[in-house]
């Protein structure tokens, strides 16, 4: 039974606390923390945990064997570094930190500690569909992957959603999952600003067409369209030398009615990927219990930050912008 | 250039006259006939043909090399027999005749003539989808056919449509196409009267579940549902020993909208099978020019009549009714 | 934390013990029992439970709050009756008992106890696909259900599989799930013995075509084909008054290769329905903790037995055989 | 009956002669021409036409009402200009001419003649699938088109196929069909040279990723992959403001076998688009008989040439290259 402390009791924190307490095996939430004591008390009510208002105290609590960080993004770095210093495994929701430099600092702290302690909450890798894709690709049954065509479509976004958030909040999922999926590294970023949909607010460029090129020579294109109206529609087709492999959409009944035959498309990311969150945290719990990290590492968090920065630059410049992460350290291979 | 006379200038007659004159190759309509002279004159206007009011005179006209019969069903027999007597090829719209006995009389007249002269207008055999199915089945790639599951769904029928018409007007297509498709002969008929849809008039049993058993031991089931509302939906899945083969629906754009991904279903039989009528008549023209018959024969017309009678009997008795056609004559093999 | 005892430590018993111990929440296996002590000891090793060689002793153990019965079918009745007598909730793998009379005895004992204690292990109701179907049907969005077309196809069966097992081991799943799905009761059973596949052993009639009629007038047909070679292929299309609703197959990658575009079909029932077993037992655990039964009842177990008997009779008689369960008691509504 | 002369009796010439003589209505091939007299004689054998060895003589023949040009590409210009001079309608297989300047010369000659005489053989516009797409897009049911994602995949190409031919022989089809489909004009061309498949010869860049931007702001991406091995796979998904519309693949039987459910992919362009050639020429014949041009014009031929030149430049430069056609003349609107 892994004893976990959760830092940050907002919406996502509460979701994870429920998940850890009610759905997963082999884990117990023994402490929660929030700068707003009331929020922490409410969250503690879910699971009967100790309450802290300072994450540092929670990390220091000897009852806490591992830490889950669900505070606002800007606060992740501090808690993650504390956990590393304490030699405790830590699961940080994405982003690992809000700048590439901060991510780098975490990477260096972890390497200095000599132990694999940090996992970042990129849940797509735990989606069953991506797993099936990965399995086929690794079999090399259809040869080497050459290209990938993706879409990331949301039915609608909040008024506060900005053009940059198309990278930081939306593309970020493809940024993490695609290099894992194809086992390659990014080289450059390009963004084509498209004619806009009438359904976006004037400040927002929507849709955008984003292109990765990899060190191995692959091209990965992603249509990011966050006011597509019709659904939360995630597609990924990997073109290999002798066949193509396409992500399955979740299975729904096939309905014939009104002169058409149709299956459903999810309209909410939460329904589309809900199972992956369970799998992700269960996997982290199981691995943490064995003292290892299986999932996205601090290095992956750093790569995501550097790549996102390049795409934001490319949004503005209209040019192909290099993605420069430096050599992947031996420690993370 | 095959010189054709058309007997019967109603809606279907005019359609065939247009088809023969404007779309098909190697054929010319040189004479038309209708008991209503005005109808015949109007039809002649399409193609510049001679006008008759008596089909017998048209058949006897030495300019007419082959005859197309599109008069009402009760009048088919007389013209077909006249054409046989004249040694001219004849294409009769279905039904060949309105009773099994009359069909038998035509079969015997044709056999007595020693020449293959008669083709019946069962168009499904000329549908591209059924052709693709037949090709796969004949390859024996998936072993012998064992069962077939079919649906014949119409969105709606006229108020005059009766329970018996579910056999004579609807199932009749499966009656002809299925024994051709699986290359087997029918043994018995069963009809299960189902709970009725609220969308049918009180006099009509809809849907009905119809079951053929064949001499070879196959079971073929057909859902006949003529007020299904959602479309004209023809399905046919043949279950073989090592795989199943299913009729393709016509290709339509794949549309993602409103939380679903959908393709279209036809709502009218005319759109669904329009191309098969062109293919059917062109094939008849080409074969007639060579002095042969490739399509459904008088024997097939007779088999359809006997089979339909057994299904109507089965509708009333609730029992498994035998389908007795006698041995297929050598002449028709 | 529900304290459970498991009676029967064969393969399925061990699976359930692992499931209860390693995957599910809120449950603990505190005792196991098997007539073969070694098997019981081995199973106890999975979960650290007490060991019994007599199921009666396990049921009587005051530490055991609820009982899971995974002994051979003939032994279910005894343990279930003991659990009822002890007032403990009991989950019996299917069949509830091996004869309709024995099932009836359990039904009567449960009713006499005045408490809902018994659940039968019909897992299909917990499959996500069937749940989606049920949800659509209950919405009445497409009107009332009228017919259902099903297939139950296995790639291959053991040499010992007999013609009767097509009912008892295969159709039994449709027997339970379909009346739940359409919320109707069975009236009669018919079996059409089809031409056999060359891939079945001589003693086995395969495929068979099975037909239910319901009190509400629905027709449900099931192709049972247990040597279909190509996959474990479960289909269920419910035809409603204004549309049809078809069970989704599990999602797999879409692969283009070798002149075709394809998705996968499972080849093993265990992979196809594995998740439903987890959901089923978790649901039972949660309900048992609240003192209720949500799933298939003893009455459902009895209905299954009576219906299976009618189908076996119909296999032999070739006739439509009545399915007579008597009125559903108020207790089970 | 339109009297047609065909200039060029190679493979494609013979195909068109057969098509015009044996499949289409209202047209007669009265003359054929080829610099190789033997080829012309052989082609004349198909249809009983007069034989010329000089296209100019054929064009001048008063029996010839309209001209079909199927000579090698470099010879198109001369015959097309002769036909314009003679005031005769002319169907030129693509390319209209081998340089943009030559195309421009034809455009100017046609405008000077004051009559619409020239049609270019871009057959995709006559494919049923693209027609369905166009119809949906024109309905504006899903709002304005914003992006399009296309693939042009061939299973294999000849050893002589070069990197530039990916534009001139392959992308050329998307070049013509896409601006017609979305009713917009091209602004720039970009080509991303991808990691190469092991299945291409060393001199050939395969696959390539080609990107159009339009004056209206749309992005159109095309994966050109001519050694994809698995099939001739043409895809086109147009993303609109409230839905996406995707080209249907031709309908084929749905086959369940060997643990998968599959439909077929064509392996040859000829099978994929055969029907569009019939429709294209029949449409030209019908329009020519009425003295009009419905299909791709000389201006479209010129646009194709200019666009192809920009893509070839972009292949070499790696930059976004402008596509400069000048304003579309009133004459062609």
PDB file of C-alpha atoms in Angstrom, chain C residues 3-184:
ATOM      1  CA  UNK C   3     -15.060  -9.754   3.375  1.00  0.00           C
ATOM      2  CA  UNK C   4     -15.605 -12.457   0.820  1.00  0.00           C
ATOM      3  CA  UNK C   5     -15.190 -16.238   0.754  1.00  0.00           C
ATOM      4  CA  UNK C   6     -14.661 -18.052  -2.526  1.00  0.00           C
ATOM      5  CA  UNK C   7     -15.934 -21.626  -2.963  1.00  0.00           C
ATOM      6  CA  UNK C   8     -14.154 -23.457  -5.774  1.00  0.00           C
ATOM      7  CA  UNK C   9     -10.503 -22.808  -6.591  1.00  0.00           C
ATOM      8  CA  UNK C  10     -10.245 -24.087 -10.172  1.00  0.00           C
ATOM      9  CA  UNK C  11      -9.220 -21.854 -13.046  1.00  0.00           C
ATOM     10  CA  UNK C  12     -12.192 -19.502 -12.900  1.00  0.00           C
ATOM     11  CA  UNK C  13     -11.994 -19.435  -9.098  1.00  0.00           C
ATOM     12  CA  UNK C  14      -8.357 -18.376  -9.189  1.00  0.00           C
ATOM     13  CA  UNK C  15      -9.166 -15.714 -11.775  1.00  0.00           C
ATOM     14  CA  UNK C  16     -11.865 -14.269  -9.556  1.00  0.00           C
ATOM     15  CA  UNK C  17      -9.614 -14.419  -6.481  1.00  0.00           C
ATOM     16  CA  UNK C  18      -6.930 -12.455  -8.337  1.00  0.00           C
ATOM     17  CA  UNK C  19      -9.531  -9.998  -9.601  1.00  0.00           C
ATOM     18  CA  UNK C  20     -10.994  -9.480  -6.111  1.00  0.00           C
ATOM     19  CA  UNK C  21      -7.548  -9.161  -4.531  1.00  0.00           C
ATOM     20  CA  UNK C  22      -5.541  -7.203  -7.094  1.00  0.00           C
ATOM     21  CA  UNK C  23      -7.895  -5.172  -9.250  1.00  0.00           C
ATOM     22  CA  UNK C  24     -11.085  -4.369  -7.383  1.00  0.00           C
ATOM     23  CA  UNK C  25     -11.726  -1.859  -4.629  1.00  0.00           C
ATOM     24  CA  UNK C  26     -13.463  -2.348  -1.299  1.00  0.00           C
ATOM     25  CA  UNK C  27     -13.196  -6.108  -1.074  1.00  0.00           C
ATOM     26  CA  UNK C  28     -10.963  -8.645   0.614  1.00  0.00           C
ATOM     27  CA  UNK C  29     -10.864 -12.409   0.097  1.00  0.00           C
ATOM     28  CA  UNK C  30     -10.758 -13.804   3.626  1.00  0.00           C
ATOM     29  CA  UNK C  31     -11.469 -17.465   2.935  1.00  0.00           C
ATOM     30  CA  UNK C  32     -11.256 -19.948   0.102  1.00  0.00           C
ATOM     31  CA  UNK C  33     -12.515 -23.492  -0.193  1.00  0.00           C
ATOM     32  CA  UNK C  34     -11.979 -26.461  -2.445  1.00  0.00           C
ATOM     33  CA  UNK C  35     -12.522 -30.187  -2.048  1.00  0.00           C
ATOM     34  CA  UNK C  36      -8.938 -30.539  -3.235  1.00  0.00           C
ATOM     35  CA  UNK C  37      -7.031 -29.046  -0.360  1.00  0.00           C
ATOM     36  CA  UNK C  38      -3.948 -28.391  -2.444  1.00  0.00           C
ATOM     37  CA  UNK C  39      -5.945 -26.266  -4.883  1.00  0.00           C
ATOM     38  CA  UNK C  40      -7.414 -24.292  -2.006  1.00  0.00           C
ATOM     39  CA  UNK C  41      -3.955 -23.757  -0.476  1.00  0.00           C
ATOM     40  CA  UNK C  42      -2.564 -22.539  -3.784  1.00  0.00           C
ATOM     41  CA  UNK C  43      -5.455 -20.116  -4.232  1.00  0.00           C
ATOM     42  CA  UNK C  44      -5.084 -18.902  -0.655  1.00  0.00           C
ATOM     43  CA  UNK C  45      -1.503 -18.061  -1.541  1.00  0.00           C
ATOM     44  CA  UNK C  46      -2.743 -15.384  -3.914  1.00  0.00           C
ATOM     45  CA  UNK C  47      -4.579 -13.492  -1.225  1.00  0.00           C
ATOM     46  CA  UNK C  48      -3.567 -14.779   2.193  1.00  0.00           C
ATOM     47  CA  UNK C  49      -6.970 -16.239   3.030  1.00  0.00           C
ATOM     48  CA  UNK C  50      -8.128 -19.005   5.350  1.00  0.00           C
ATOM     49  CA  UNK C  51      -8.436 -22.420   3.745  1.00  0.00           C
ATOM     50  CA  UNK C  52     -11.445 -24.750   3.859  1.00  0.00           C
ATOM     51  CA  UNK C  53     -12.134 -28.055   2.138  1.00  0.00           C
ATOM     52  CA  UNK C  54     -15.855 -27.900   2.764  1.00  0.00           C
ATOM     53  CA  UNK C  55     -17.822 -24.992   1.299  1.00  0.00           C
ATOM     54  CA  UNK C  56     -20.396 -25.274   4.081  1.00  0.00           C
ATOM     55  CA  UNK C  57     -17.735 -24.426   6.664  1.00  0.00           C
ATOM     56  CA  UNK C  58     -16.671 -21.407   4.640  1.00  0.00           C
ATOM     57  CA  UNK C  59     -20.241 -20.166   4.376  1.00  0.00           C
ATOM     58  CA  UNK C  60     -20.664 -20.624   8.102  1.00  0.00           C
ATOM     59  CA  UNK C  61     -17.460 -18.715   8.959  1.00  0.00           C
ATOM     60  CA  UNK C  62     -18.585 -15.496  10.698  1.00  0.00           C
ATOM     61  CA  UNK C  63     -15.671 -13.617   9.051  1.00  0.00           C
ATOM     62  CA  UNK C  64     -17.202 -14.304   5.636  1.00  0.00           C
ATOM     63  CA  UNK C  65     -19.745 -11.625   4.801  1.00  0.00           C
ATOM     64  CA  UNK C  66     -20.482 -12.702   1.248  1.00  0.00           C
ATOM     65  CA  UNK C  67     -19.767 -15.743  -0.911  1.00  0.00           C
ATOM     66  CA  UNK C  68     -18.525 -16.209  -4.459  1.00  0.00           C
ATOM     67  CA  UNK C  69     -19.304 -19.632  -5.972  1.00  0.00           C
ATOM     68  CA  UNK C  70     -16.897 -20.839  -8.622  1.00  0.00           C
ATOM     69  CA  UNK C  71     -17.141 -24.575  -8.053  1.00  0.00           C
ATOM     70  CA  UNK C  72     -18.246 -26.899 -10.887  1.00  0.00           C
ATOM     71  CA  UNK C  73     -21.839 -26.226 -12.009  1.00  0.00           C
ATOM     72  CA  UNK C  74     -23.354 -29.280 -10.296  1.00  0.00           C
ATOM     73  CA  UNK C  75     -22.092 -28.010  -6.920  1.00  0.00           C
ATOM     74  CA  UNK C  76     -23.493 -24.472  -7.170  1.00  0.00           C
ATOM     75  CA  UNK C  77     -26.933 -25.248  -5.798  1.00  0.00           C
ATOM     76  CA  UNK C  78     -25.763 -26.572  -2.449  1.00  0.00           C
ATOM     77  CA  UNK C  79     -23.549 -23.574  -1.656  1.00  0.00           C
ATOM     78  CA  UNK C  80     -26.085 -21.056  -2.859  1.00  0.00           C
ATOM     79  CA  UNK C  81     -28.769 -22.588  -0.632  1.00  0.00           C
ATOM     80  CA  UNK C  82     -26.362 -22.567   2.311  1.00  0.00           C
ATOM     81  CA  UNK C  83     -25.614 -18.893   1.727  1.00  0.00           C
ATOM     82  CA  UNK C  84     -29.319 -18.075   1.555  1.00  0.00           C
ATOM     83  CA  UNK C  85     -29.879 -19.993   4.770  1.00  0.00           C
ATOM     84  CA  UNK C  86     -27.051 -17.993   6.367  1.00  0.00           C
ATOM     85  CA  UNK C  87     -28.523 -14.736   5.052  1.00  0.00           C
ATOM     86  CA  UNK C  88     -25.314 -13.956   3.147  1.00  0.00           C
ATOM     87  CA  UNK C  89     -25.065 -12.406  -0.289  1.00  0.00           C
ATOM     88  CA  UNK C  90     -23.833 -14.873  -2.865  1.00  0.00           C
ATOM     89  CA  UNK C  91     -22.462 -14.477  -6.379  1.00  0.00           C
ATOM     90  CA  UNK C  92     -22.799 -17.741  -8.311  1.00  0.00           C
ATOM     91  CA  UNK C  93     -21.019 -18.234 -11.575  1.00  0.00           C
ATOM     92  CA  UNK C  94     -23.363 -19.472 -14.266  1.00  0.00           C
ATOM     93  CA  UNK C  95     -25.229 -21.766 -14.341  1.00  0.00           C
ATOM     94  CA  UNK C  96     -27.091 -21.057 -11.123  1.00  0.00           C
ATOM     95  CA  UNK C  97     -27.855 -24.786 -11.065  1.00  0.00           C
ATOM     96  CA  UNK C  98     -27.845 -27.539 -13.652  1.00  0.00           C
ATOM     97  CA  UNK C  99     -31.607 -28.052 -13.903  1.00  0.00           C
ATOM     98  CA  UNK C 100     -34.582 -25.732 -14.041  1.00  0.00           C
ATOM     99  CA  UNK C 101     -36.046 -27.527 -11.031  1.00  0.00           C
ATOM    100  CA  UNK C 102     -32.943 -26.829  -8.950  1.00  0.00           C
ATOM    101  CA  UNK C 103     -32.972 -23.190 -10.023  1.00  0.00           C
ATOM    102  CA  UNK C 104     -36.625 -23.020  -8.996  1.00  0.00           C
ATOM    103  CA  UNK C 105     -35.704 -24.408  -5.588  1.00  0.00           C
ATOM    104  CA  UNK C 106     -33.164 -21.610  -5.128  1.00  0.00           C
ATOM    105  CA  UNK C 107     -35.693 -19.015  -6.269  1.00  0.00           C
ATOM    106  CA  UNK C 108     -38.162 -20.285  -3.708  1.00  0.00           C
ATOM    107  CA  UNK C 109     -35.597 -20.399  -0.935  1.00  0.00           C
ATOM    108  CA  UNK C 110     -34.553 -16.817  -1.682  1.00  0.00           C
ATOM    109  CA  UNK C 111     -38.139 -15.613  -1.746  1.00  0.00           C
ATOM    110  CA  UNK C 112     -38.813 -17.442   1.505  1.00  0.00           C
ATOM    111  CA  UNK C 113     -35.831 -15.669   3.054  1.00  0.00           C
ATOM    112  CA  UNK C 114     -37.428 -12.361   2.145  1.00  0.00           C
ATOM    113  CA  UNK C 115     -34.065 -10.932   1.111  1.00  0.00           C
ATOM    114  CA  UNK C 116     -32.375 -10.373  -2.247  1.00  0.00           C
ATOM    115  CA  UNK C 117     -29.214 -12.378  -1.793  1.00  0.00           C
ATOM    116  CA  UNK C 118     -28.340 -14.162  -5.037  1.00  0.00           C
ATOM    117  CA  UNK C 119     -26.607 -12.858  -8.173  1.00  0.00           C
ATOM    118  CA  UNK C 120     -25.752 -15.041 -11.180  1.00  0.00           C
ATOM    119  CA  UNK C 121     -22.577 -14.505 -13.192  1.00  0.00           C
ATOM    120  CA  UNK C 122     -23.969 -13.425 -16.527  1.00  0.00           C
ATOM    121  CA  UNK C 123     -21.213 -11.010 -17.484  1.00  0.00           C
ATOM    122  CA  UNK C 124     -22.528  -9.726 -20.802  1.00  0.00           C
ATOM    123  CA  UNK C 125     -24.822  -7.285 -19.015  1.00  0.00           C
ATOM    124  CA  UNK C 126     -21.648  -5.594 -17.746  1.00  0.00           C
ATOM    125  CA  UNK C 127     -20.018  -5.253 -21.140  1.00  0.00           C
ATOM    126  CA  UNK C 128     -19.673  -1.614 -22.122  1.00  0.00           C
ATOM    127  CA  UNK C 129     -21.075  -2.256 -25.585  1.00  0.00           C
ATOM    128  CA  UNK C 130     -24.275  -3.847 -24.314  1.00  0.00           C
ATOM    129  CA  UNK C 131     -24.608  -1.026 -21.811  1.00  0.00           C
ATOM    130  CA  UNK C 132     -24.424   1.520 -24.601  1.00  0.00           C
ATOM    131  CA  UNK C 133     -27.090  -0.433 -26.516  1.00  0.00           C
ATOM    132  CA  UNK C 134     -29.354  -0.648 -23.493  1.00  0.00           C
ATOM    133  CA  UNK C 135     -29.039   3.068 -22.887  1.00  0.00           C
ATOM    134  CA  UNK C 136     -30.072   3.904 -26.454  1.00  0.00           C
ATOM    135  CA  UNK C 137     -32.974   1.442 -26.357  1.00  0.00           C
ATOM    136  CA  UNK C 138     -34.252   2.751 -23.042  1.00  0.00           C
ATOM    137  CA  UNK C 139     -34.250   6.287 -24.423  1.00  0.00           C
ATOM    138  CA  UNK C 140     -36.889   5.138 -26.954  1.00  0.00           C
ATOM    139  CA  UNK C 141     -35.281   7.613 -29.334  1.00  0.00           C
ATOM    140  CA  UNK C 142     -35.882   5.225 -32.231  1.00  0.00           C
ATOM    141  CA  UNK C 143     -39.206   3.859 -30.959  1.00  0.00           C
ATOM    142  CA  UNK C 144     -39.927   0.375 -29.660  1.00  0.00           C
ATOM    143  CA  UNK C 145     -37.587  -2.560 -30.411  1.00  0.00           C
ATOM    144  CA  UNK C 146     -39.129  -4.976 -32.919  1.00  0.00           C
ATOM    145  CA  UNK C 147     -36.480  -7.532 -33.854  1.00  0.00           C
ATOM    146  CA  UNK C 148     -32.912  -8.405 -33.045  1.00  0.00           C
ATOM    147  CA  UNK C 149     -30.328 -10.113 -35.226  1.00  0.00           C
ATOM    148  CA  UNK C 150     -27.406 -11.680 -33.391  1.00  0.00           C
ATOM    149  CA  UNK C 151     -24.389 -13.818 -34.070  1.00  0.00           C
ATOM    150  CA  UNK C 152     -22.325 -15.793 -31.608  1.00  0.00           C
ATOM    151  CA  UNK C 153     -19.276 -16.988 -33.457  1.00  0.00           C
ATOM    152  CA  UNK C 154     -16.244 -18.745 -32.016  1.00  0.00           C
ATOM    153  CA  UNK C 155     -13.188 -19.476 -34.094  1.00  0.00           C
ATOM    154  CA  UNK C 156     -12.993 -23.072 -32.914  1.00  0.00           C
ATOM    155  CA  UNK C 157     -14.185 -25.343 -30.098  1.00  0.00           C
ATOM    156  CA  UNK C 158     -12.743 -28.361 -28.319  1.00  0.00           C
ATOM    157  CA  UNK C 159     -13.462 -31.833 -29.678  1.00  0.00           C
ATOM    158  CA  UNK C 160     -15.693 -32.514 -26.700  1.00  0.00           C
ATOM    159  CA  UNK C 161     -18.055 -29.679 -27.582  1.00  0.00           C
ATOM    160  CA  UNK C 162     -21.449 -31.176 -28.445  1.00  0.00           C
ATOM    161  CA  UNK C 163     -24.521 -30.015 -30.347  1.00  0.00           C
ATOM    162  CA  UNK C 164     -26.351 -29.391 -27.053  1.00  0.00           C
ATOM    163  CA  UNK C 165     -23.501 -27.245 -25.794  1.00  0.00           C
ATOM    164  CA  UNK C 166     -24.352 -24.800 -28.570  1.00  0.00           C
ATOM    165  CA  UNK C 167     -27.283 -24.002 -26.267  1.00  0.00           C
ATOM    166  CA  UNK C 168     -25.832 -24.553 -22.785  1.00  0.00           C
ATOM    167  CA  UNK C 169     -22.398 -23.011 -23.304  1.00  0.00           C
ATOM    168  CA  UNK C 170     -22.879 -20.604 -26.170  1.00  0.00           C
ATOM    169  CA  UNK C 171     -26.453 -19.402 -26.676  1.00  0.00           C
ATOM    170  CA  UNK C 172     -26.760 -19.165 -22.877  1.00  0.00           C
ATOM    171  CA  UNK C 173     -25.150 -15.715 -23.071  1.00  0.00           C
ATOM    172  CA  UNK C 174     -27.745 -14.416 -25.528  1.00  0.00           C
ATOM    173  CA  UNK C 175     -30.467 -16.141 -23.487  1.00  0.00           C
ATOM    174  CA  UNK C 176     -29.586 -13.995 -20.507  1.00  0.00           C
ATOM    175  CA  UNK C 177     -28.573 -10.754 -22.111  1.00  0.00           C
ATOM    176  CA  UNK C 178     -31.313 -10.398 -24.699  1.00  0.00           C
ATOM    177  CA  UNK C 179     -34.339 -10.406 -22.422  1.00  0.00           C
ATOM    178  CA  UNK C 180     -32.563  -7.918 -20.200  1.00  0.00           C
ATOM    179  CA  UNK C 181     -31.637  -5.795 -23.189  1.00  0.00           C
ATOM    180  CA  UNK C 182     -35.098  -5.579 -24.726  1.00  0.00           C
ATOM    181  CA  UNK C 183     -37.014  -5.825 -21.446  1.00  0.00           C
ATOM    182  CA  UNK C 184     -39.335  -8.584 -22.639  1.00  0.00           C
TER     183      UNK C 184
END
